[in-house]
Amino acid sequence: MNRLIKNSLNYSLAVYFFCFLVVISINANAQKNRVNTQPKITFETTSHNYGVIFAGDNGEVDFNFKNEGKSPLIISNIVSSCGCMIVKWSKDPIMPNKKGTIKVAYNTNIIGDIKRSITVSTNDQSQNRIVLILTGKVVAKTK
């Protein structure tokens, strides 16, 4: 009788353990499949160095990216670190395998070092915030 109870308990534990492993496996696959169907933003570059430029020179730069995911990519917001930049981007979703551009115009009438950032917020779950960096130096034009 004692042996029967012991065998029954061992069998029950084995069944519970097996069910636990099956549930874990299903959950892991579901998460993996969910990630594979998400948008994925990939930038050609996340920084731009103007080098040394003169006041009044062209301060425009394009940050090109691609949606390498399987669903539409949405840029929900972009915040610049100062009011010295104008940032433009498409509010329309970027479809899978399509490209987009974030256009930045830096005010080059501000003399001095350029150390600025732009934070891009997206629906890419693997990196929902990407920081773009601008560096360089603006010097006064000599007469």
Tab-separated table of N, CA, C and O in Angstrom, residues 9-74:
chain	number	residue	atom	x	y	z
A	9	LEU	N	2.651	9.068	-6.346
A	9	LEU	CA	3.214	10.409	-6.180
A	9	LEU	C	4.316	10.681	-7.198
A	9	LEU	O	4.375	11.768	-7.794
A	10	ASN	N	5.201	9.731	-7.414
A	10	ASN	CA	6.271	9.889	-8.399
A	10	ASN	C	5.704	10.100	-9.798
A	10	ASN	O	6.178	10.936	-10.556
A	11	TYR	N	4.682	9.335	-10.140
A	11	TYR	CA	4.039	9.467	-11.440
A	11	TYR	C	3.401	10.852	-11.576
A	11	TYR	O	3.553	11.521	-12.598
A	12	SER	N	2.714	11.305	-10.538
A	12	SER	CA	2.064	12.628	-10.566
A	12	SER	C	3.087	13.746	-10.717
A	12	SER	O	2.895	14.679	-11.499
A	13	LEU	N	4.193	13.637	-9.994
A	13	LEU	CA	5.242	14.653	-10.109
A	13	LEU	C	5.835	14.674	-11.513
A	13	LEU	O	6.099	15.746	-12.074
A	14	ALA	N	6.036	13.520	-12.092
A	14	ALA	CA	6.581	13.445	-13.453
A	14	ALA	C	5.622	14.088	-14.452
A	14	ALA	O	6.040	14.828	-15.345
A	15	VAL	N	4.328	13.835	-14.300
A	15	VAL	CA	3.327	14.429	-15.200
A	15	VAL	C	3.298	15.942	-15.023
A	15	VAL	O	3.286	16.687	-16.015
A	16	TYR	N	3.319	16.444	-13.801
A	16	TYR	CA	3.318	17.890	-13.559
A	16	TYR	C	4.571	18.556	-14.136
A	16	TYR	O	4.509	19.609	-14.741
A	17	PHE	N	5.706	17.905	-13.954
A	17	PHE	CA	6.963	18.445	-14.478
A	17	PHE	C	6.919	18.513	-16.006
A	17	PHE	O	7.320	19.502	-16.613
A	18	PHE	N	6.421	17.454	-16.634
A	18	PHE	CA	6.303	17.431	-18.092
A	18	PHE	C	5.377	18.550	-18.576
A	18	PHE	O	5.699	19.259	-19.538
A	19	CYS	N	4.238	18.723	-17.923
A	19	CYS	CA	3.294	19.789	-18.292
A	19	CYS	C	3.944	21.167	-18.121
A	19	CYS	O	3.765	22.062	-18.963
A	20	PHE	N	4.708	21.336	-17.069
A	20	PHE	CA	5.416	22.591	-16.826
A	20	PHE	C	6.374	22.902	-17.987
A	20	PHE	O	6.423	24.020	-18.494
A	21	LEU	N	7.128	21.904	-18.419
A	21	LEU	CA	8.060	22.095	-19.533
A	21	LEU	C	7.330	22.441	-20.829
A	21	LEU	O	7.782	23.284	-21.605
A	22	VAL	N	6.209	21.813	-21.071
A	22	VAL	CA	5.427	22.099	-22.277
A	22	VAL	C	4.924	23.542	-22.258
A	22	VAL	O	5.029	24.266	-23.256
A	23	VAL	N	4.401	23.978	-21.125
A	23	VAL	CA	3.892	25.359	-21.007
A	23	VAL	C	5.017	26.370	-21.210
A	23	VAL	O	4.865	27.357	-21.928
A	24	ILE	N	6.174	26.143	-20.624
A	24	ILE	CA	7.336	27.038	-20.785
A	24	ILE	C	7.735	27.102	-22.255
A	24	ILE	O	8.018	28.168	-22.790
A	25	SER	N	7.779	25.973	-22.920
A	25	SER	CA	8.175	25.907	-24.328
A	25	SER	C	7.196	26.673	-25.209
A	25	SER	O	7.596	27.425	-26.094
A	26	ILE	N	5.917	26.503	-24.986
A	26	ILE	CA	4.889	27.209	-25.767
A	26	ILE	C	5.006	28.705	-25.550
A	26	ILE	O	4.951	29.482	-26.505
A	27	ASN	N	5.199	29.133	-24.315
A	27	ASN	CA	5.325	30.556	-24.003
A	27	ASN	C	6.551	31.160	-24.680
A	27	ASN	O	6.508	32.240	-25.237
A	28	ALA	N	7.676	30.454	-24.663
A	28	ALA	CA	8.911	30.951	-25.285
A	28	ALA	C	8.729	31.085	-26.791
A	28	ALA	O	9.158	32.076	-27.390
A	29	ASN	N	8.088	30.122	-27.415
A	29	ASN	CA	7.842	30.196	-28.857
A	29	ASN	C	6.889	31.332	-29.200
A	29	ASN	O	7.065	32.003	-30.216
A	30	ALA	N	5.884	31.552	-28.382
A	30	ALA	CA	4.944	32.647	-28.628
A	30	ALA	C	5.659	33.986	-28.562
A	30	ALA	O	5.442	34.867	-29.391
A	31	GLN	N	6.548	34.167	-27.583
A	31	GLN	CA	7.296	35.417	-27.468
A	31	GLN	C	8.251	35.576	-28.643
A	31	GLN	O	8.399	36.664	-29.183
A	32	LYS	N	8.890	34.499	-29.052
A	32	LYS	CA	9.814	34.549	-30.186
A	32	LYS	C	9.064	34.946	-31.454
A	32	LYS	O	9.520	35.780	-32.223
A	33	ASN	N	7.898	34.362	-31.689
A	33	ASN	CA	7.098	34.687	-32.870
A	33	ASN	C	6.611	36.130	-32.834
A	33	ASN	O	6.538	36.793	-33.854
A	34	ARG	N	6.281	36.633	-31.654
A	34	ARG	CA	5.826	38.008	-31.518
A	34	ARG	C	6.957	38.974	-31.878
A	34	ARG	O	6.746	39.948	-32.566
A	35	VAL	N	8.163	38.693	-31.422
A	35	VAL	CA	9.312	39.535	-31.733
A	35	VAL	C	9.588	39.523	-33.231
A	35	VAL	O	9.912	40.537	-33.828
A	36	ASN	N	9.460	38.357	-33.871
A	36	ASN	CA	9.735	38.246	-35.300
A	36	ASN	C	8.735	38.983	-36.169
A	36	ASN	O	9.001	39.214	-37.338
A	37	THR	N	7.582	39.357	-35.632
A	37	THR	CA	6.583	40.067	-36.420
A	37	THR	C	6.574	41.566	-36.123
A	37	THR	O	5.738	42.282	-36.643
A	38	GLN	N	7.493	42.034	-35.321
A	38	GLN	CA	7.549	43.442	-34.934
A	38	GLN	C	8.327	44.264	-35.962
A	38	GLN	O	9.112	43.730	-36.732
A	39	PRO	N	8.135	45.601	-35.933
A	39	PRO	CA	8.979	46.470	-36.762
A	39	PRO	C	10.398	46.496	-36.192
A	39	PRO	O	10.596	46.217	-35.009
A	40	LYS	N	11.378	46.811	-37.039
A	40	LYS	CA	12.762	46.913	-36.583
A	40	LYS	C	13.429	48.057	-37.329
A	40	LYS	O	13.613	47.993	-38.535
A	41	ILE	N	13.802	49.103	-36.584
A	41	ILE	CA	14.444	50.262	-37.189
A	41	ILE	C	15.961	50.064	-37.199
A	41	ILE	O	16.538	49.626	-36.215
A	42	THR	N	16.561	50.333	-38.360
A	42	THR	CA	18.011	50.239	-38.509
A	42	THR	C	18.495	51.493	-39.226
A	42	THR	O	18.070	51.767	-40.347
A	43	PHE	N	19.367	52.252	-38.547
A	43	PHE	CA	19.909	53.476	-39.121
A	43	PHE	C	21.197	53.179	-39.879
A	43	PHE	O	21.982	52.325	-39.470
A	44	GLU	N	21.424	53.920	-40.979
A	44	GLU	CA	22.703	53.836	-41.684
A	44	GLU	C	23.809	54.341	-40.764
A	44	GLU	O	24.894	53.774	-40.716
A	45	THR	N	23.523	55.418	-40.039
A	45	THR	CA	24.437	55.962	-39.038
A	45	THR	C	23.604	56.685	-37.983
A	45	THR	O	22.536	57.208	-38.297
A	46	THR	N	24.097	56.710	-36.758
A	46	THR	CA	23.371	57.401	-35.687
A	46	THR	C	24.127	58.640	-35.212
A	46	THR	O	23.799	59.200	-34.172
A	47	SER	N	25.134	59.054	-35.979
A	47	SER	CA	25.863	60.272	-35.602
A	47	SER	C	26.315	61.013	-36.855
A	47	SER	O	26.472	60.409	-37.925
A	48	HIS	N	26.519	62.314	-36.681
A	48	HIS	CA	27.048	63.137	-37.773
A	48	HIS	C	28.016	64.152	-37.176
A	48	HIS	O	27.669	64.859	-36.229
A	49	ASN	N	29.223	64.207	-37.751
A	49	ASN	CA	30.220	65.177	-37.330
A	49	ASN	C	30.353	66.209	-38.445
A	49	ASN	O	30.797	65.883	-39.546
A	50	TYR	N	29.980	67.459	-38.154
A	50	TYR	CA	30.095	68.532	-39.135
A	50	TYR	C	31.556	68.919	-39.376
A	50	TYR	O	31.863	69.566	-40.370
A	51	GLY	N	32.417	68.547	-38.439
A	51	GLY	CA	33.788	69.042	-38.506
A	51	GLY	C	33.778	70.520	-38.124
A	51	GLY	O	32.947	70.966	-37.339
A	52	VAL	N	34.682	71.303	-38.704
A	52	VAL	CA	34.692	72.753	-38.475
A	52	VAL	C	33.975	73.413	-39.646
A	52	VAL	O	34.357	73.236	-40.805
A	53	ILE	N	32.894	74.142	-39.331
A	53	ILE	CA	32.130	74.850	-40.362
A	53	ILE	C	32.018	76.317	-39.972
A	53	ILE	O	32.210	76.688	-38.811
A	54	PHE	N	31.717	77.136	-40.962
A	54	PHE	CA	31.588	78.568	-40.716
A	54	PHE	C	30.146	78.940	-40.388
A	54	PHE	O	29.201	78.289	-40.837
A	55	ALA	N	30.023	80.015	-39.621
A	55	ALA	CA	28.697	80.536	-39.274
A	55	ALA	C	27.929	80.820	-40.558
A	55	ALA	O	28.474	81.382	-41.508
A	56	GLY	N	26.700	80.404	-40.607
A	56	GLY	CA	25.851	80.617	-41.777
A	56	GLY	C	25.932	79.509	-42.811
A	56	GLY	O	25.147	79.490	-43.761
A	57	ASP	N	26.873	78.553	-42.655
A	57	ASP	CA	26.961	77.422	-43.591
A	57	ASP	C	25.735	76.524	-43.453
A	57	ASP	O	24.972	76.614	-42.480
A	58	ASN	N	25.584	75.626	-44.412
A	58	ASN	CA	24.472	74.685	-44.412
A	58	ASN	C	24.619	73.704	-43.246
A	58	ASN	O	25.610	72.985	-43.155
A	59	GLY	N	23.631	73.664	-42.384
A	59	GLY	CA	23.661	72.769	-41.231
A	59	GLY	C	22.688	71.619	-41.365
A	59	GLY	O	22.298	70.999	-40.377
A	60	GLU	N	22.283	71.304	-42.608
A	60	GLU	CA	21.311	70.232	-42.818
A	60	GLU	C	21.997	68.876	-42.932
A	60	GLU	O	23.059	68.751	-43.534
A	61	VAL	N	21.368	67.877	-42.343
A	61	VAL	CA	21.859	66.498	-42.415
A	61	VAL	C	20.654	65.555	-42.412
A	61	VAL	O	19.631	65.849	-41.793
A	62	ASP	N	20.794	64.457	-43.146
A	62	ASP	CA	19.749	63.438	-43.198
A	62	ASP	C	20.212	62.190	-42.462
A	62	ASP	O	21.342	61.730	-42.666
A	63	PHE	N	19.346	61.659	-41.618
A	63	PHE	CA	19.578	60.370	-40.976
A	63	PHE	C	18.638	59.371	-41.658
A	63	PHE	O	17.420	59.445	-41.483
A	64	ASN	N	19.208	58.477	-42.446
A	64	ASN	CA	18.423	57.492	-43.193
A	64	ASN	C	18.282	56.212	-42.385
A	64	ASN	O	19.225	55.784	-41.713
A	65	PHE	N	17.113	55.599	-42.476
A	65	PHE	CA	16.849	54.354	-41.751
A	65	PHE	C	15.990	53.445	-42.604
A	65	PHE	O	15.426	53.867	-43.624
A	66	LYS	N	15.896	52.203	-42.165
A	66	LYS	CA	15.072	51.214	-42.852
A	66	LYS	C	14.278	50.424	-41.828
A	66	LYS	O	14.773	50.152	-40.736
A	67	ASN	N	13.068	50.053	-42.183
A	67	ASN	CA	12.274	49.148	-41.355
A	67	ASN	C	12.580	47.727	-41.817
A	67	ASN	O	12.071	47.278	-42.831
A	68	GLU	N	13.424	47.038	-41.075
A	68	GLU	CA	13.791	45.664	-41.405
A	68	GLU	C	12.895	44.644	-40.713
A	68	GLU	O	13.185	43.450	-40.742
A	69	GLY	N	11.805	45.123	-40.119
A	69	GLY	CA	10.870	44.234	-39.435
A	69	GLY	C	9.779	43.738	-40.350
A	69	GLY	O	9.837	43.890	-41.570
A	70	LYS	N	8.759	43.144	-39.736
A	70	LYS	CA	7.676	42.525	-40.499
A	70	LYS	C	6.341	43.251	-40.356
A	70	LYS	O	5.335	42.804	-40.877
A	71	SER	N	6.328	44.371	-39.626
A	71	SER	CA	5.104	45.153	-39.501
A	71	SER	C	5.468	46.636	-39.597
A	71	SER	O	6.640	46.999	-39.500
A	72	PRO	N	4.473	47.506	-39.798
A	72	PRO	CA	4.764	48.929	-39.992
A	72	PRO	C	5.490	49.561	-38.807
A	72	PRO	O	5.173	49.299	-37.650
A	73	LEU	N	6.480	50.392	-39.133
A	73	LEU	CA	7.259	51.131	-38.137
A	73	LEU	C	6.649	52.514	-37.999
A	73	LEU	O	6.386	53.189	-38.994
A	74	ILE	N	6.432	52.934	-36.753
A	74	ILE	CA	5.861	54.251	-36.496
A	74	ILE	C	6.839	55.044	-35.637
A	74	ILE	O	7.239	54.593	-34.564
